[in-house]
Short mmCIF file of C-alpha atoms in Angstrom, two decimals:
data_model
loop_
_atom_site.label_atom_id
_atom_site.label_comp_id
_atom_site.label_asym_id
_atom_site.label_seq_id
_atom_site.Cartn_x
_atom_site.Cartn_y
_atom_site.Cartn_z
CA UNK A 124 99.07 73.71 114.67
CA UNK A 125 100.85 73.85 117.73
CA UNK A 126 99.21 73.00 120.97
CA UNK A 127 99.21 73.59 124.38
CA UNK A 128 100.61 70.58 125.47
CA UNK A 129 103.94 71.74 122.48
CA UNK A 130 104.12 75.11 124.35
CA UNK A 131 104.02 73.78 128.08
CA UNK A 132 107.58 72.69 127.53
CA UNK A 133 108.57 75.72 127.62
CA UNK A 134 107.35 76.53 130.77
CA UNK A 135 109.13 75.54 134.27
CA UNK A 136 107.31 72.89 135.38
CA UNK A 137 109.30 72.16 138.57
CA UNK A 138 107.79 75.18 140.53
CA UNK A 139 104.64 74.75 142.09
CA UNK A 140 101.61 77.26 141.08
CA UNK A 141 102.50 79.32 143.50
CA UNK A 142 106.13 80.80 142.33
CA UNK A 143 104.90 80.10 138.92
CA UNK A 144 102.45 82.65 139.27
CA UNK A 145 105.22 84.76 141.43
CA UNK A 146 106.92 84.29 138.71
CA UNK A 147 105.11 85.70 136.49
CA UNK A 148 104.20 88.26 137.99
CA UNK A 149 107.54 89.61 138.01
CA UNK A 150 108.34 88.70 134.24
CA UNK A 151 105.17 90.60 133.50
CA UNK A 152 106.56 93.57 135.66
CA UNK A 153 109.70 93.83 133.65
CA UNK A 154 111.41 96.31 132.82
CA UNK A 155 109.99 98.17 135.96
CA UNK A 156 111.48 95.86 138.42
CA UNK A 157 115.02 95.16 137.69
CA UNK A 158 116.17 96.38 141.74
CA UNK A 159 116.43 93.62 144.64
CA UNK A 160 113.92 91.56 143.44
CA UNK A 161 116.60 89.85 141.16
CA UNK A 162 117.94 88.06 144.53
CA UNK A 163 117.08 86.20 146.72
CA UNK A 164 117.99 85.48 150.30
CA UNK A 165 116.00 82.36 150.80
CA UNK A 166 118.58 79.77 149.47
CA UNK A 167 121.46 81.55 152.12
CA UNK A 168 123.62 78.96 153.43
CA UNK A 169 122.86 76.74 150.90
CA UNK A 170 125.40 74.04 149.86
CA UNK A 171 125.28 74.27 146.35
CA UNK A 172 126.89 76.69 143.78
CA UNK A 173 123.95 77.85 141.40
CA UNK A 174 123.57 79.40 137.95
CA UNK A 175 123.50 83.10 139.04
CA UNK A 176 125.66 83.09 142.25
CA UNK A 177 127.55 86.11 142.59
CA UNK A 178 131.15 84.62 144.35
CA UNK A 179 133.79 86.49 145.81
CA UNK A 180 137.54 86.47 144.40
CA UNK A 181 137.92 83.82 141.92
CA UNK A 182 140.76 83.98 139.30
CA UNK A 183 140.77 85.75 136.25
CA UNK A 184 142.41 86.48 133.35
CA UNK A 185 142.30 88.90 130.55
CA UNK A 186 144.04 87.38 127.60
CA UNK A 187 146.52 88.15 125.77
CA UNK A 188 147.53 89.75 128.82
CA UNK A 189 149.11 86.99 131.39
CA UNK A 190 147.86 88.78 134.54
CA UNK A 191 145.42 86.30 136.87
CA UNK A 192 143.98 88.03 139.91
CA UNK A 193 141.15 87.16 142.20
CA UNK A 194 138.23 89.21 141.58
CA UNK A 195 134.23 88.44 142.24
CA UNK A 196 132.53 86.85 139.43
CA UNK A 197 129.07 85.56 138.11
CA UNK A 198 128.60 81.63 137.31
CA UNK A 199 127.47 81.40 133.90
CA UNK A 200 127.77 77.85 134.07
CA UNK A 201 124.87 75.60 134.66
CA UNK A 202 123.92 74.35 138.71
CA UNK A 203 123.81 70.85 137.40
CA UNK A 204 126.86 70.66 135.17
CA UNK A 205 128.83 71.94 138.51
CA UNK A 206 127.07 69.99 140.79
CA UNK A 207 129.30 67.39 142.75
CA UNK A 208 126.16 65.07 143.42
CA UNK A 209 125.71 64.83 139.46
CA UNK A 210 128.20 61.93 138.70
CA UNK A 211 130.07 62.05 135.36
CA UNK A 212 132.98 60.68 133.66
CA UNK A 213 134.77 63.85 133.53
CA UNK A 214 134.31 66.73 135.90
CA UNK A 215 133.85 70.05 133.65
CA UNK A 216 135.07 73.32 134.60
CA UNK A 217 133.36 76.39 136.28
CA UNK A 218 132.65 79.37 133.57
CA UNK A 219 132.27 82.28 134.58
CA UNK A 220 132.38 86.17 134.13
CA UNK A 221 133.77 88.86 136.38
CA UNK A 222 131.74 91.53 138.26
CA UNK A 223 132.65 95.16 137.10
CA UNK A 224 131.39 97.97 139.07
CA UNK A 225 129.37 100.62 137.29
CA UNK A 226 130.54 103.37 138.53
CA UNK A 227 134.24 102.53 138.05
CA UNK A 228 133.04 102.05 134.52
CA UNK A 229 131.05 104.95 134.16
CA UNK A 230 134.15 106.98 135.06
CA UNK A 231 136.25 105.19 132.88
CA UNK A 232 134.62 105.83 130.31
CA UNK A 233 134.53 109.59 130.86
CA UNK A 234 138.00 109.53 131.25
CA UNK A 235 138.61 108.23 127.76
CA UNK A 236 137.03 111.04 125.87
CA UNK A 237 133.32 109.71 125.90
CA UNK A 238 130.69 112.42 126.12
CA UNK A 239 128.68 112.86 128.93
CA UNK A 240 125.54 112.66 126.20
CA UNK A 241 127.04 109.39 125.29
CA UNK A 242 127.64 107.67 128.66
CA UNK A 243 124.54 108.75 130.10
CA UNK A 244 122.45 107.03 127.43
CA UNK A 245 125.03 103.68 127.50
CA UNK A 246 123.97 103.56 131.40
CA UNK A 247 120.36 103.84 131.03
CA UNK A 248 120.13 101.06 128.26
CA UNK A 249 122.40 98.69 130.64
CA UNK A 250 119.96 99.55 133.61
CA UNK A 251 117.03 98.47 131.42
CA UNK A 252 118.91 95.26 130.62
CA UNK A 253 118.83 96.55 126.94
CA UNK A 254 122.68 95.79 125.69
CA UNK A 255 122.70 92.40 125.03
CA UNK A 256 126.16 91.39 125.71
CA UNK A 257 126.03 93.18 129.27
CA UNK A 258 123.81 91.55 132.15
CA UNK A 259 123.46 94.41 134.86
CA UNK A 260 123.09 93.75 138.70
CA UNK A 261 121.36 96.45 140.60
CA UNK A 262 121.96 97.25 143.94
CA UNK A 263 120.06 95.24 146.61
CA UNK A 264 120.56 92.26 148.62
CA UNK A 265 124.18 91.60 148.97
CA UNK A 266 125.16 93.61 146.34
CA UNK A 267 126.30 96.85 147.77
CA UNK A 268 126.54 98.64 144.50
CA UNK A 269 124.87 98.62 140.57
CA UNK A 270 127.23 96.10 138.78
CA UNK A 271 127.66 94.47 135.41
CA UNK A 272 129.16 91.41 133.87
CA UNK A 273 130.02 91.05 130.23
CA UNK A 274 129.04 87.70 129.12
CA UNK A 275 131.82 87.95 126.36
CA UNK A 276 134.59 88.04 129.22
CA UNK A 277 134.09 84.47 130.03
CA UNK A 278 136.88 82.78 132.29
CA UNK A 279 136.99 79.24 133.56
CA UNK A 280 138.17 77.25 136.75
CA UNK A 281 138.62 73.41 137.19
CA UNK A 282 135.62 72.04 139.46
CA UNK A 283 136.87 69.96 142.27
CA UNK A 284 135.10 68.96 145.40
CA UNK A 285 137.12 71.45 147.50
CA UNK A 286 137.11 74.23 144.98
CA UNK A 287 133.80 74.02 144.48
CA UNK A 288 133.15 73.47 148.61
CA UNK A 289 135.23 76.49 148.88
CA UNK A 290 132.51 78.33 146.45
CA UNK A 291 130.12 78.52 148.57
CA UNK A 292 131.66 79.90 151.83
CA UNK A 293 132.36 83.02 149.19
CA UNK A 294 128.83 83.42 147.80
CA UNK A 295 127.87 87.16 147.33
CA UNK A 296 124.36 86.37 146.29
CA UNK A 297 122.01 84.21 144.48
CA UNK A 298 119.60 85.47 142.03
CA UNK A 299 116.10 84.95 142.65
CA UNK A 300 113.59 82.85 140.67
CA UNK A 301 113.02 86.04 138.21
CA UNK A 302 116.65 87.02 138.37
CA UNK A 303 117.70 83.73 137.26
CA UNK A 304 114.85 83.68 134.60
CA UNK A 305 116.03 87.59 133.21
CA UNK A 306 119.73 85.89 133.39
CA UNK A 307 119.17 82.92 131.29
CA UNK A 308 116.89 85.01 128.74
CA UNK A 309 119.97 87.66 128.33
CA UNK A 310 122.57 84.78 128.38
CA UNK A 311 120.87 82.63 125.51
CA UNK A 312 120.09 85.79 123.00
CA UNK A 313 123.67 86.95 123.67
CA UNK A 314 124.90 83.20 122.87
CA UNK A 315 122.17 81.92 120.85
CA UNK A 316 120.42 84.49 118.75
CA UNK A 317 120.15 83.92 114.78
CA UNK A 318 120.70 87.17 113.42
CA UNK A 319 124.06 85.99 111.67
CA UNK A 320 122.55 87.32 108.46
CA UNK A 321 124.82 84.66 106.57
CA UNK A 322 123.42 81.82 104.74
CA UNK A 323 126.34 79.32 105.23
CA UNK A 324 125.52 76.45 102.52
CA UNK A 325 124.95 73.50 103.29
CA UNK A 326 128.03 71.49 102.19
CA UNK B 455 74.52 71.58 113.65
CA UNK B 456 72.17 74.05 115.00
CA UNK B 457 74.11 76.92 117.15
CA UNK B 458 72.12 76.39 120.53
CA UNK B 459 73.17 78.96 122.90
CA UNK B 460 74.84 82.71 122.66
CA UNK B 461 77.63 82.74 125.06
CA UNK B 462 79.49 86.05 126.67
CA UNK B 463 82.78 86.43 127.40
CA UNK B 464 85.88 85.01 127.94
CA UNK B 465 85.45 82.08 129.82
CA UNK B 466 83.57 80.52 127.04
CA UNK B 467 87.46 79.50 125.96
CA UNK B 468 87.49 76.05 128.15
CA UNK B 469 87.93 73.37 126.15
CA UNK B 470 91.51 71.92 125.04
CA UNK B 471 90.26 72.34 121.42
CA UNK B 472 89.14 76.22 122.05
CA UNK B 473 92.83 76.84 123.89
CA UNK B 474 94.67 75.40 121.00
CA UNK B 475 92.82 77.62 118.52
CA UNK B 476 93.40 80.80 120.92
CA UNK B 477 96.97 80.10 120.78
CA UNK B 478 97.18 79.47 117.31
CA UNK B 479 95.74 82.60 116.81
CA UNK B 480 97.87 84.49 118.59
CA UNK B 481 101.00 82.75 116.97
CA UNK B 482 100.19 85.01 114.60
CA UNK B 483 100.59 87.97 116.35
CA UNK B 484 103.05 90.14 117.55
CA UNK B 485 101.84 89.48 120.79
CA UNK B 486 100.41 86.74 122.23
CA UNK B 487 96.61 87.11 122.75
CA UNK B 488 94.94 85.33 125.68
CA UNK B 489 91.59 86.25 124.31
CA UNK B 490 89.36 86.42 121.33
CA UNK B 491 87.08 89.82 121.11
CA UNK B 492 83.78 88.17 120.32
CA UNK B 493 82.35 91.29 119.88
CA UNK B 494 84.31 92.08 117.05
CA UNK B 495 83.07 89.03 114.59
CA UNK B 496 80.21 90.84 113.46
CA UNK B 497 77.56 88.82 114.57
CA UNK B 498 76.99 86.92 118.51
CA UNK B 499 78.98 83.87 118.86
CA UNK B 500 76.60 80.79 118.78
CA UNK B 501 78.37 77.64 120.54
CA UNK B 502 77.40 74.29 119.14
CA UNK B 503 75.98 71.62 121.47
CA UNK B 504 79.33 69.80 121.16
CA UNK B 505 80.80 72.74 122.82
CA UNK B 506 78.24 72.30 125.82
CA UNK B 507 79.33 68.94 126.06
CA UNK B 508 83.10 69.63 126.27
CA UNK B 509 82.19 73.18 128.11
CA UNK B 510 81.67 70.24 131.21
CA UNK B 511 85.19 69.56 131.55
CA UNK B 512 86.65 70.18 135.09
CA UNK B 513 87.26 73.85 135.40
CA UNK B 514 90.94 73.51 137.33
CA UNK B 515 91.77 72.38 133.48
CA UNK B 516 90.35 75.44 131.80
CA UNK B 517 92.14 77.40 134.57
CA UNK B 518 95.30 76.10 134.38
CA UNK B 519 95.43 76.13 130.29
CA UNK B 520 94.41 79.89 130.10
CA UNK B 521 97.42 80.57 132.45
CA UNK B 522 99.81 78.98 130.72
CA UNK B 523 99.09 80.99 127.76
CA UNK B 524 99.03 84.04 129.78
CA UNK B 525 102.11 82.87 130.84
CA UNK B 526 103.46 82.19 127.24
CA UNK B 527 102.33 85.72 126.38
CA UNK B 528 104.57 87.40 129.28
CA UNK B 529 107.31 85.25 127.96
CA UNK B 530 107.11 86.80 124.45
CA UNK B 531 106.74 89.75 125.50
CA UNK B 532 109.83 90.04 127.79
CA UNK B 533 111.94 88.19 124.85
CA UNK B 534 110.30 90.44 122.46
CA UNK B 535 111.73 93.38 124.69
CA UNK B 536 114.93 92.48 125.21
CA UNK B 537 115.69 91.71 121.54
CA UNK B 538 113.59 94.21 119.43
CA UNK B 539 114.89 97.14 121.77
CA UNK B 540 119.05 95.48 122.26
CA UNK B 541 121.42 97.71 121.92
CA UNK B 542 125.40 96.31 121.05
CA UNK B 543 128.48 97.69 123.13
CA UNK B 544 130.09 100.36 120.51
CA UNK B 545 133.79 99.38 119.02
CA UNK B 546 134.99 102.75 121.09
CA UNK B 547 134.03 101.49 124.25
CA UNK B 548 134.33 97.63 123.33
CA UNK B 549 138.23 99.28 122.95
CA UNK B 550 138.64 101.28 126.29
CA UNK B 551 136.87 98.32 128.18
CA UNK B 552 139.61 96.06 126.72
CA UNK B 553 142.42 98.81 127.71
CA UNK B 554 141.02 99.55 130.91
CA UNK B 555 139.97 95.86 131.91
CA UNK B 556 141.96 95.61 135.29
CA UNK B 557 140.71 99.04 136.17
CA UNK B 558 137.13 98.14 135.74
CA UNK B 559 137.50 95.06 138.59
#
């Protein structure tokens, strides 16, 4: 039988009570609360690049296509894996996802023959965080209008101590505790989920 | 063992023992259950005068153990939500989003 001790593992035991039970709260609020309570302003200024952070023009590509341009992006890549102060034989790279805007998308997809029936119901299920391969950032905070990032368009950027210096003078936003926790929830299902349906043998 | 005492209620869950048998329970479920419905085992719940040994535990302990698997329950819940009710990206749009990619940033 599993215990409690087994499931308190699962729990994030770093917080105290307090924003445990904030927390939560909010997890327990969801899907009713995906609006500005997904950031937060209280780590503004901060010297570290987190899991989360929104940041303004880094490069991307959009293979096959050769094009790089600057655009903002979300850092899918874990605050201690880029974290200078971690030391480690070799420095990994920065992954991360661009920011699309909604309504540019919206109307791109209108323009290419999709019903109105068709979009309208797309854009409600990525409001409700329901497409799994789509993480949606409402309006609020920093953001200035409803975004999304498709965790399948991942890019990456070498991590040096000026690049990554340089990361945080272009911070957007940072997501708050139940932002980050609705983040990492999408991110592992859309990476992690076994629903292969394909028994692959052992040998 | 004689049952000693009838006892109301949810906060008769305190001990580790009791916890561990809520949440095994509620593995079971769909849901995670933070309570057992005494009222709904067909006769009053009689506690054993082990239990009112081990009911003497520190309190902050019972506290803290029934929020964690309140806590557990939100959890499976919201993961419950996202994947029962996920919708994929159709291969139309997954197409237009690749054609239109530079127009979309």
């Amino acid at each position: 039988m599993i215990s409690i001790e087994d499931l308190e593992i699962y729990l994030p035991k770093y917080l105290s009570p307090e924003s445990q039970e904030k927390l939560f709260d909010a997890l327990n609020d969801f899907p009713d609360n995906i609006d500005a309570r997904l950031y937060t302003t209280a780590l503004r200024g901060g010297l570290t690049t987190l899991q989360g952070d929104g940041i303004r023009d880094l490069p991307v590509v959009h293979l096959p296509d050769p094009a790089v341009r600057n655009t903002p992006v979300l850092i899918l890549s874990n605050s201690c894996d880029i974290n200078h102060e971690n030391k480690r034989y070799l420095q990994g790279s920065i992954c991360y996802a661009p920011i699309l805007k909604l309504n540019k998308y919206r109307r791109v997809l209108l323009d290419n023959a999709i019903s109105e029936e068709k979009v309208r119901d797309h854009i409600r299920d990525i409001r409700i965080q329901r497409i799994t391969q789509i993480f949606f950032l409402p309006k609020g905070g920093e953001v200035r209008e409803d975004s999304i990032v498709f965790f399948d368009q991942v890019n990456h950027c070498v991590n040096t101590r000026d690049i990554c210096a340089d990361l945080n003078s272009r911070r957007l936003f940072t997501l708050s505790q139940y932002g980050h926790y609705l983040f990492l929830l999408k991110l592992s299902i859309h990476f992690t989920r076994l629903t292969e349906g394909i028994d692959r043998s052992s040998i | 063992m004689t049952p000693t005492t009838t006892i109301p209620g949810r906060f008769v869950a305190p001990s580790l023992l009791t916890a561990t048998i809520l949440v095994g329970t509620a593995l079971n479920t769909d849901h995670l259950s933070t309570e057992i419905n005494f009222n709904n085992l067909g006769s009053p719940y009689k506690a054993y005068s082990w239990e009112n040994s081990i009911s003497g535990l520190p309190y902050n302990i019972r506290e803290e153990q029934n929020n964690e698997i309140s806590y557990i329950n939100i959890l499976h819940r919201v993961v419950s939500d996202l994947v029962e009710n996920s919708v994929s990206v159709s291969a139309e749009i997954s197409k237009i989003v690749n054609k239109e990619f530079w127009n979309l940033v």
